[in-house]
XYZ file of N, CA and C in Angstrom:
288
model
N 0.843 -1.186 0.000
C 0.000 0.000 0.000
C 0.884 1.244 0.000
N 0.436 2.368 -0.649
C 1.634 3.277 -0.912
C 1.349 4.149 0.242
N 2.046 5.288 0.605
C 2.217 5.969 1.873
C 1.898 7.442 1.374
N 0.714 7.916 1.540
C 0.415 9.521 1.563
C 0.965 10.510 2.565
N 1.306 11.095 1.675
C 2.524 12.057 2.417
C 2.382 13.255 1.520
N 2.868 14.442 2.559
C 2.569 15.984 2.422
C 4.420 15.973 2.948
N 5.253 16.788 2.235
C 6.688 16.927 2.508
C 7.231 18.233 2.081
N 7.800 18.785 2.582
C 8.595 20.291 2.204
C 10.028 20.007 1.304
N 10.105 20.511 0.354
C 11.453 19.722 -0.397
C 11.243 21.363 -0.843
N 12.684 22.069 -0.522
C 12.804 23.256 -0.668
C 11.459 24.289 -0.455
N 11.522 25.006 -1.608
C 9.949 25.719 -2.077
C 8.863 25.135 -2.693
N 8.861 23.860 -2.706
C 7.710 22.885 -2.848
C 7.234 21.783 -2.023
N 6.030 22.209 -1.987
C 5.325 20.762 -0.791
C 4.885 20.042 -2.291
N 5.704 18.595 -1.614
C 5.184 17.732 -2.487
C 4.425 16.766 -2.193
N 3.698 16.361 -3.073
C 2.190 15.547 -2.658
C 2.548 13.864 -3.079
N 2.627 12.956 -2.222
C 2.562 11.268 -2.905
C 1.476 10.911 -2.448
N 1.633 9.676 -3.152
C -0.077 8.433 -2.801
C -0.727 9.026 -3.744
N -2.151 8.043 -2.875
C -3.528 8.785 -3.524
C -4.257 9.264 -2.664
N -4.805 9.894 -3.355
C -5.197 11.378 -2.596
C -7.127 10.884 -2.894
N -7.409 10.180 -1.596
C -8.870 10.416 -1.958
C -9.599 10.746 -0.350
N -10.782 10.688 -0.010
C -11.131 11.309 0.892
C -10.345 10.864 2.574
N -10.371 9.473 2.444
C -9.682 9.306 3.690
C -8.350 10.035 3.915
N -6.878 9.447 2.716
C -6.150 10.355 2.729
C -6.235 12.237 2.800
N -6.849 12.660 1.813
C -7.120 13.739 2.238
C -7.545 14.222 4.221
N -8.445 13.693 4.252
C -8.769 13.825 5.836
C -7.593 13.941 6.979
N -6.434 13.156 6.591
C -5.280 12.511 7.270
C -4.596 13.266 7.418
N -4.219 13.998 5.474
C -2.921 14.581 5.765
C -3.353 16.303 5.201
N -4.407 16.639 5.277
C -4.404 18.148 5.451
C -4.056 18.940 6.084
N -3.767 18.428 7.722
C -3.332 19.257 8.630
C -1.631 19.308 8.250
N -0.776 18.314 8.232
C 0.170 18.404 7.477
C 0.347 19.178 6.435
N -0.577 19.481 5.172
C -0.252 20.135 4.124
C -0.362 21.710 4.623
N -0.964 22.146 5.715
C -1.174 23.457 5.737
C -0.198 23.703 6.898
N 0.447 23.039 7.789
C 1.344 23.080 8.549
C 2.988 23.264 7.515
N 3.031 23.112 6.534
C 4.251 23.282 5.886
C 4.026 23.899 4.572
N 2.266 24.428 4.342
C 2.610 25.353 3.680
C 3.274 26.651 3.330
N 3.024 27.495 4.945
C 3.789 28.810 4.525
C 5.638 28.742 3.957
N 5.530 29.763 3.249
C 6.845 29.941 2.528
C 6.577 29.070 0.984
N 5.999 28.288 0.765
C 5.753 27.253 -0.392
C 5.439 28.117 -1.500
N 6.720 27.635 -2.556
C 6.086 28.391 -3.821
C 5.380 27.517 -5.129
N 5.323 26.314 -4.644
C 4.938 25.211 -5.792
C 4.504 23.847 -5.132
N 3.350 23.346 -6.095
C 2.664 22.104 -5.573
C 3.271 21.232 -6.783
N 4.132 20.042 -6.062
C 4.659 19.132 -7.228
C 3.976 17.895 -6.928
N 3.113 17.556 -7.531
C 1.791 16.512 -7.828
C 2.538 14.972 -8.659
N 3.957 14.756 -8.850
C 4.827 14.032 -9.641
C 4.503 12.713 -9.315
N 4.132 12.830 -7.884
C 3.871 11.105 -6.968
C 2.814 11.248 -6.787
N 1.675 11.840 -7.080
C 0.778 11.287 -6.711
C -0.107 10.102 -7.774
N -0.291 9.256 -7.094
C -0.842 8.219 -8.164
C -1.904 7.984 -8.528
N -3.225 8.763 -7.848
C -4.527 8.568 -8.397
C -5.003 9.811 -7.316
N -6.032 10.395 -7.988
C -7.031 10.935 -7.178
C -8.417 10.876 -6.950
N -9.324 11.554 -6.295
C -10.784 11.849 -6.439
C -11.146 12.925 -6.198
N -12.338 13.155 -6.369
C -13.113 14.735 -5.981
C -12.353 15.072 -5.445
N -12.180 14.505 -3.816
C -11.693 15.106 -2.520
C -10.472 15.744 -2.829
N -9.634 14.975 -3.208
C -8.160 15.466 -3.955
C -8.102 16.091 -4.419
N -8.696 16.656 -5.547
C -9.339 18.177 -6.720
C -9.235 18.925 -5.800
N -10.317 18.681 -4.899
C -10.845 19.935 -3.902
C -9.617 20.401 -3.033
N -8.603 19.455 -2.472
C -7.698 19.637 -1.317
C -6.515 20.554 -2.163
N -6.220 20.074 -3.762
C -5.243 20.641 -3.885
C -5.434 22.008 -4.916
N -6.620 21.875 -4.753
C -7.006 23.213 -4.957
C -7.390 24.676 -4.417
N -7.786 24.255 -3.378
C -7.383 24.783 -1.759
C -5.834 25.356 -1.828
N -5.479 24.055 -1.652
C -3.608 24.514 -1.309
C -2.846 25.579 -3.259
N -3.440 25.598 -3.731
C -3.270 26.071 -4.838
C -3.630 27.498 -4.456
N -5.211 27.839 -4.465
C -5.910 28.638 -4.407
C -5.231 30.173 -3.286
N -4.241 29.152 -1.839
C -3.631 29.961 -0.507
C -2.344 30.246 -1.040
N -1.478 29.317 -2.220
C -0.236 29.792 -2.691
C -0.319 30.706 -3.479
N -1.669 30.971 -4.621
C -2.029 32.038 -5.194
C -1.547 33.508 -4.513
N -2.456 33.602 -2.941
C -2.776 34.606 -2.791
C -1.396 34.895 -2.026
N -0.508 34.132 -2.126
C 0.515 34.540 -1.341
C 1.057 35.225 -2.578
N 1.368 34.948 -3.773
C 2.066 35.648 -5.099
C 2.321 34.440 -5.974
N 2.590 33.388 -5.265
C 2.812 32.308 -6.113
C 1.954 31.435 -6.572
N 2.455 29.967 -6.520
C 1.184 29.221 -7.126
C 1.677 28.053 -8.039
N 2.533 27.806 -8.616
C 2.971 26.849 -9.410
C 2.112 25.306 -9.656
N 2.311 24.810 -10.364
C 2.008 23.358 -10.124
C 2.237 22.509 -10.974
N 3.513 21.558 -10.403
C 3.999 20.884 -11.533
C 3.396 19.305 -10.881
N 4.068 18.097 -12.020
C 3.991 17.574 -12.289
C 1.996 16.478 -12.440
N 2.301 15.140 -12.776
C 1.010 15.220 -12.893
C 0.428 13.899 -12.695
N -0.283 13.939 -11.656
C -1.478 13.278 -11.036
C -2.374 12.216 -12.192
N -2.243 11.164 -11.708
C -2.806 10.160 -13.066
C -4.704 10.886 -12.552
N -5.225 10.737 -13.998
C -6.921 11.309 -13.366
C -6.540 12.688 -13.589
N -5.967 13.249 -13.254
C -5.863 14.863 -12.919
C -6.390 15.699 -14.270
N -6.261 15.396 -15.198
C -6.832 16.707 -15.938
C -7.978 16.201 -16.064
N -8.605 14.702 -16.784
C -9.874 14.693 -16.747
C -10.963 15.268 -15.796
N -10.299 15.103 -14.216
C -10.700 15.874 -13.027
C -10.876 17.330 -12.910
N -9.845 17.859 -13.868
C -9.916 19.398 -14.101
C -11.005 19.768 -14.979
N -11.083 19.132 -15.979
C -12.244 19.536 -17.217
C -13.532 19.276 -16.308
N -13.913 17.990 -15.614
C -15.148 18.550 -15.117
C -15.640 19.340 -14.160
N -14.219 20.255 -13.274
C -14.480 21.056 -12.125
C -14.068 22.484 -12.612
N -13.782 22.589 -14.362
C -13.550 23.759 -14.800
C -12.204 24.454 -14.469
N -11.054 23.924 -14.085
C -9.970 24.226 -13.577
C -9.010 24.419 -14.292
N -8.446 24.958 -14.278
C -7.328 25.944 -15.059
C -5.691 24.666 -14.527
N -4.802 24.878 -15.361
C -3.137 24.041 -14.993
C -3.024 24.126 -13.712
N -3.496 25.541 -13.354
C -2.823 25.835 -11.834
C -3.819 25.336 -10.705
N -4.944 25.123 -11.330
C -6.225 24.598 -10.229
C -6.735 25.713 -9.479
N -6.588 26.578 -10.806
C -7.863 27.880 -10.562
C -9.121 27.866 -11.282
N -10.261 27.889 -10.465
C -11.406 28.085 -11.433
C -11.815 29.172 -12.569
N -12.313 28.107 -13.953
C -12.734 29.244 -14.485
C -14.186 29.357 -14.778
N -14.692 30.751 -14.921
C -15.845 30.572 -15.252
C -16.184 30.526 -16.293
């Protein structure tokens, strides 16, 4: 079973596992505990997502925004199909 994990690797919190509601639930407090200073979400390990996952790292997208940054690399198996139906932009900003 793979190990979900939220990690600080320089100016990027990087995201592994899969990211679905339980995980999410687990490791949010983690992701917002090592967000400040973060200039990029690197999504490289994560191996599957769901809604919940959309929603979490879009959140954490949405707070690096408003700091100035925002990045978001690599890519989440699921992830864009997930984007087209929640209207989401590369960076996992909504559009209208």
């Amino acid at each position: 079973m793979a190990t979900d994990t939220v990690q600080r690797t320089g100016d990027a919190l990087v995201i592994t596992g899969v990211l679905d509601r339980a995980a999410v639930t687990a490791i949010w407090p983690q992701a917002i505990a090592q967000l400040d200073g973060a200039r990029t979400l690197d999504l490289a390990g994560v191996q599957r997502l769901d809604s919940a996952g959309v929603a979490m790292l879009a959140e954490l997208a949405a707070r690096l925004r408003h700091t100035g940054s925002g990045a978001v690399v690599g890519e989440a198996s699921g992830l864009d199909e997930l984007r087209a139906a929640y209207r989401l932009s590369p960076t996992l900003d909504f559009q209208a």
